[in-house]
XYZ file of C-alpha atoms in Angstrom:
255
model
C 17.646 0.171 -6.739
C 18.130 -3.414 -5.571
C 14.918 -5.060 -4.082
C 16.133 -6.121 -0.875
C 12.792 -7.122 0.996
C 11.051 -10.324 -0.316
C 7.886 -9.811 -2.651
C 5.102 -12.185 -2.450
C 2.445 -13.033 -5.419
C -1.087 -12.201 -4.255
C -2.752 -14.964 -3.289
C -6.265 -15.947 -4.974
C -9.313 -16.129 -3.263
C -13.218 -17.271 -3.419
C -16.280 -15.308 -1.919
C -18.460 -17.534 -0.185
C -22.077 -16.804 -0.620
C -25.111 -18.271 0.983
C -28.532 -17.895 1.549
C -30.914 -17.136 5.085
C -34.384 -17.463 5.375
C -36.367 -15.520 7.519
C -39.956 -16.232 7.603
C -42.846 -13.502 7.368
C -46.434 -14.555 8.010
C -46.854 -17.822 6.028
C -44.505 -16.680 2.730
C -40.511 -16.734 3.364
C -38.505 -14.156 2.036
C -34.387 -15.105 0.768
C -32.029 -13.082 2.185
C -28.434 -13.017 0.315
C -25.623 -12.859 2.711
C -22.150 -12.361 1.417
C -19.048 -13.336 3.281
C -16.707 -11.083 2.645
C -14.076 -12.608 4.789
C -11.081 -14.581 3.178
C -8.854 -17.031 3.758
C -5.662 -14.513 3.353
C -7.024 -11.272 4.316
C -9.771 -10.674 6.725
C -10.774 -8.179 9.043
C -11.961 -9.392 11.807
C -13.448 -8.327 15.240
C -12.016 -10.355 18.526
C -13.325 -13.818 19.170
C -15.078 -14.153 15.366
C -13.518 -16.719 13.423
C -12.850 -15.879 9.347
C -14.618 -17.845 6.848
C -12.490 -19.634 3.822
C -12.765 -18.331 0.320
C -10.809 -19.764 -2.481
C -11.391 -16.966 -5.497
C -9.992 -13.807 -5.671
C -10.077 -11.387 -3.193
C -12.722 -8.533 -2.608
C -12.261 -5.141 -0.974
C -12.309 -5.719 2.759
C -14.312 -3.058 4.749
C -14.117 -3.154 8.534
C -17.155 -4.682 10.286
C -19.130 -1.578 10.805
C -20.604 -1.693 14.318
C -22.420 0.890 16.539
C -20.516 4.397 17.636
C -19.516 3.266 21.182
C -18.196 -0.468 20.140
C -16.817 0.871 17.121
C -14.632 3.148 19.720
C -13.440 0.354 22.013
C -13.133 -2.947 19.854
C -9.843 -4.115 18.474
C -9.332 -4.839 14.453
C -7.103 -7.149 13.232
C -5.790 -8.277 9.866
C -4.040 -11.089 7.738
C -1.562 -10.182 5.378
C -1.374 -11.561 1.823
C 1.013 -11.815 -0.635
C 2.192 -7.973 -2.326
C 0.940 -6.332 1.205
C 3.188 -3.673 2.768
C 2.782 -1.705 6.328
C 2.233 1.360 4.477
C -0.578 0.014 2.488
C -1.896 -1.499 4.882
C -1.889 1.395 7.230
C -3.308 3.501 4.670
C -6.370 1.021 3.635
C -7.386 0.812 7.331
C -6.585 4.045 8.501
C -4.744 3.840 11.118
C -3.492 6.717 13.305
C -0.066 7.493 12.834
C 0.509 5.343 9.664
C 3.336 2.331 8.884
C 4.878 3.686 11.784
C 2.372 3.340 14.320
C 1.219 -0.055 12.746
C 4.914 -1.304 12.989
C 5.076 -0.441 16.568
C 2.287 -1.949 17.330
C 3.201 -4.998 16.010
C 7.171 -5.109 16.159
C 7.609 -8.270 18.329
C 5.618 -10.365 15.297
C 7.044 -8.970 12.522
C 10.715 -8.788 13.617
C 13.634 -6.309 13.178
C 12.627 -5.747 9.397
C 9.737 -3.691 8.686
C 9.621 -3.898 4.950
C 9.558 -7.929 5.303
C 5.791 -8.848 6.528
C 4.574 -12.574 5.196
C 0.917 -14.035 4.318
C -0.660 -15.321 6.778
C 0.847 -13.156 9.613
C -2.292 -11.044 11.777
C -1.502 -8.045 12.472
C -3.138 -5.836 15.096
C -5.048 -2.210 13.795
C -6.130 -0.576 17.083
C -9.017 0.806 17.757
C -11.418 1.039 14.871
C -11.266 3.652 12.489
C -13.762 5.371 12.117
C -13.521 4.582 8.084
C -17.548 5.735 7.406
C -17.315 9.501 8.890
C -13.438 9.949 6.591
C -15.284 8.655 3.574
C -18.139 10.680 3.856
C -15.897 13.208 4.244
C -13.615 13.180 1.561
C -16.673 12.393 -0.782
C -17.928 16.335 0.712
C -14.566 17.549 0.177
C -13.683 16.222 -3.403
C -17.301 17.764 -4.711
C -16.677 21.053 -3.564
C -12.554 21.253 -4.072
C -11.473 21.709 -7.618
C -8.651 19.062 -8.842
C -5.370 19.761 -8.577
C -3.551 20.444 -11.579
C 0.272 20.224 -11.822
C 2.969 21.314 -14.498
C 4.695 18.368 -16.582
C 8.065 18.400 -15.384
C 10.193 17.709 -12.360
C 8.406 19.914 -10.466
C 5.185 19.107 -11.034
C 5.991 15.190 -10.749
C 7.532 15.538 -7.535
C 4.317 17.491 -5.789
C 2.104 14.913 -7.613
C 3.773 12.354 -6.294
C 3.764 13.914 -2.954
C -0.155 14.885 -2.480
C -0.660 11.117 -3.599
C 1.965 10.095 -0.513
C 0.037 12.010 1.528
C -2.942 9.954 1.148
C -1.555 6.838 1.328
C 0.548 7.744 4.927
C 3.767 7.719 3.057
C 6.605 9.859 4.467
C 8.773 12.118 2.402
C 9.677 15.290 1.370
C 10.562 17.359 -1.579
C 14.022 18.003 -1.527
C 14.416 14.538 -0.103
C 13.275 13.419 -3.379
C 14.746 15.914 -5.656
C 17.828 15.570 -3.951
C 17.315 10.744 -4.599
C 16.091 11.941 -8.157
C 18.943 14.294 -9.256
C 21.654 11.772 -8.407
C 19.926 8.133 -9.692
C 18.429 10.022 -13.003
C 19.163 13.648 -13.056
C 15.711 13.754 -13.874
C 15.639 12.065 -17.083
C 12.038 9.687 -16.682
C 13.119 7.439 -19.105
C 16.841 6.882 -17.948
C 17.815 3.035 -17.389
C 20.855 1.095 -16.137
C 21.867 -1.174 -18.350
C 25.112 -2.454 -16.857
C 25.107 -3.406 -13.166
C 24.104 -6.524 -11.318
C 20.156 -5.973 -11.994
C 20.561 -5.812 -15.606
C 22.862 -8.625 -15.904
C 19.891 -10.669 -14.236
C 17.264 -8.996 -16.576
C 15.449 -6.750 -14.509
C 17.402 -2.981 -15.075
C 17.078 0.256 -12.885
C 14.513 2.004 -14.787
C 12.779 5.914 -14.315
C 13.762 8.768 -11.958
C 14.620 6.855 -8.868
C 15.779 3.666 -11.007
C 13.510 0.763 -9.697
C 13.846 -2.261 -11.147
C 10.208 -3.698 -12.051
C 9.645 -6.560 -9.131
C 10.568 -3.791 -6.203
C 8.443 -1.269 -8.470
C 4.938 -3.742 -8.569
C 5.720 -4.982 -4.975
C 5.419 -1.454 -4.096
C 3.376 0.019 -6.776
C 0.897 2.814 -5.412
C -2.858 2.830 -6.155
C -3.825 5.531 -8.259
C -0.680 6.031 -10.032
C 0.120 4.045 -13.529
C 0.944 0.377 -13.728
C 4.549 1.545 -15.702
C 7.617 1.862 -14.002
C 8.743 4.360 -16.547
C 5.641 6.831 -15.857
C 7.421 9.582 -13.343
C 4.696 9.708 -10.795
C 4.505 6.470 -10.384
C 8.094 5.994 -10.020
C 8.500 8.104 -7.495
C 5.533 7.159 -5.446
C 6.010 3.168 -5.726
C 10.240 4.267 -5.025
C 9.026 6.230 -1.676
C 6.670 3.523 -0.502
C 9.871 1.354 -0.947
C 11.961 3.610 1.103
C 9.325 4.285 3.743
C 9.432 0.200 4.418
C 12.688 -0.309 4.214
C 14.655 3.324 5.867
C 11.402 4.972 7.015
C 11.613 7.827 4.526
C 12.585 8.251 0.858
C 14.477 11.589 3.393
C 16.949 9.273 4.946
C 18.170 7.332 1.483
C 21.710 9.449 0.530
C 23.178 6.860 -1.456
C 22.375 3.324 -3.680
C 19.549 1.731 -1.625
């Protein structure tokens, strides 16, 4: 599978932190106050400029603010280098996924939703409400036993999938079975070693045969950093295919 979309390096960031004062009776208590913001990636809230950072970049959290703001102001973000709408979507949750986000924000990003580039703000919506999910899934994962799947084909592909589902990335199962059988037959360690890609060095590898700069531009959370590992083939070759067709469902041939 050809990387068609242009992959960007992270970019490198510094957390600023200061110090505030605040005086009680005659003694004066220091207050640490972290700015989380960056220079590449910030959520932000209407009207509030971003600080700059220069080291690498933290976790970004939405500005949490009280129930009825938090249900009428706008988030926006900045896009850094390795960011895709479907990451994105999934880190801020936003209602209706990559879709939704690329909708939203079609007339900046252009015809081509799988090419976003740093610097570029993008426009979330509403707020999620990030605090009440979290709590919830924290509930839900202390009382709901792991799911355990078989070590094969089958068990790859639902992996795969319940991991999709988290992350807001489309596809099916026979729409991968059906990409799987005909790029690998379902061998996880099958690799093309005589087209174009391998001429230049960077072969088709694993059940949907990603070549390694499409597979880390794309590479799911969660799943293993190897492009060989099946579940993290397929996840990091549907993430691909949800930026660049919408679904791993409509791929029926190279892509």
């Amino acid at each position: 599978m050809s990387a068609k979309g242009k992959h960007r390096r992270p970019k490198q960031h510094r957390i600023a932190r200061r110090l505030a004062f605040a005086g009680t009776g005659g003694a004066a208590l220091a207050l640490p106050l972290i700015g989380a913001t960056t220079a590449g990636a910030a959520v932000t809230q209407p009207a509030v400029a971003p600080a700059t950072s220069t080291l690498s970049r933290p976790a970004v959290q939405p500005v949490v603010q009280p129930a009825a703001e938090n249900a009428a102001l706008p988030l926006t973000y900045s896009v850094v280098g390795g960011d895709t709408l479907s990451k994105i979507a999934a880190d801020h949750s936003v209602s209706g996924g990559w879709q939704t986000l690329y909708a939203d924000n079609r007339s900046a990003i252009g015809a081509d939703p799988s090419v976003i580039r740093p610097g570029l703000t993008l426009r979330l919506g509403a707020a999620a409400k990030a605090s009440a999910a979290k709590a919830t899934a924290v509930t839900a994962a202390a009382v709901k036993p792991a799911a355990t799947y078989a070590n094969n084909l089958d068990g790859w592909i639902r992996e795969s999938l319940d991991i999709m589902a988290r992350h807001g990335i489309p596809g099916s199962y026979n729409g991968i079975h059906r990409n799987v059988m005909r790029e690998s037959s379902g061998n996880p360690l099958a690799i093309n070693n005589w087209d174009s890609n391998a001429a230049a060095g960077i072969p088709s590898k694993g059940l949907l045969q990603v070549i390694d700069p499409t597979f880390r531009a794309y590479h799911v959370p969660g799943t293993a950093m190897d492009s060989y590992d099946p579940v993290a083939n397929i996840t990091a070759a549907c993430n691909y295919a949800a930026a660049r067709y919408g679904s791993i469902d409509n791929v029926n041939g190279a892509y």
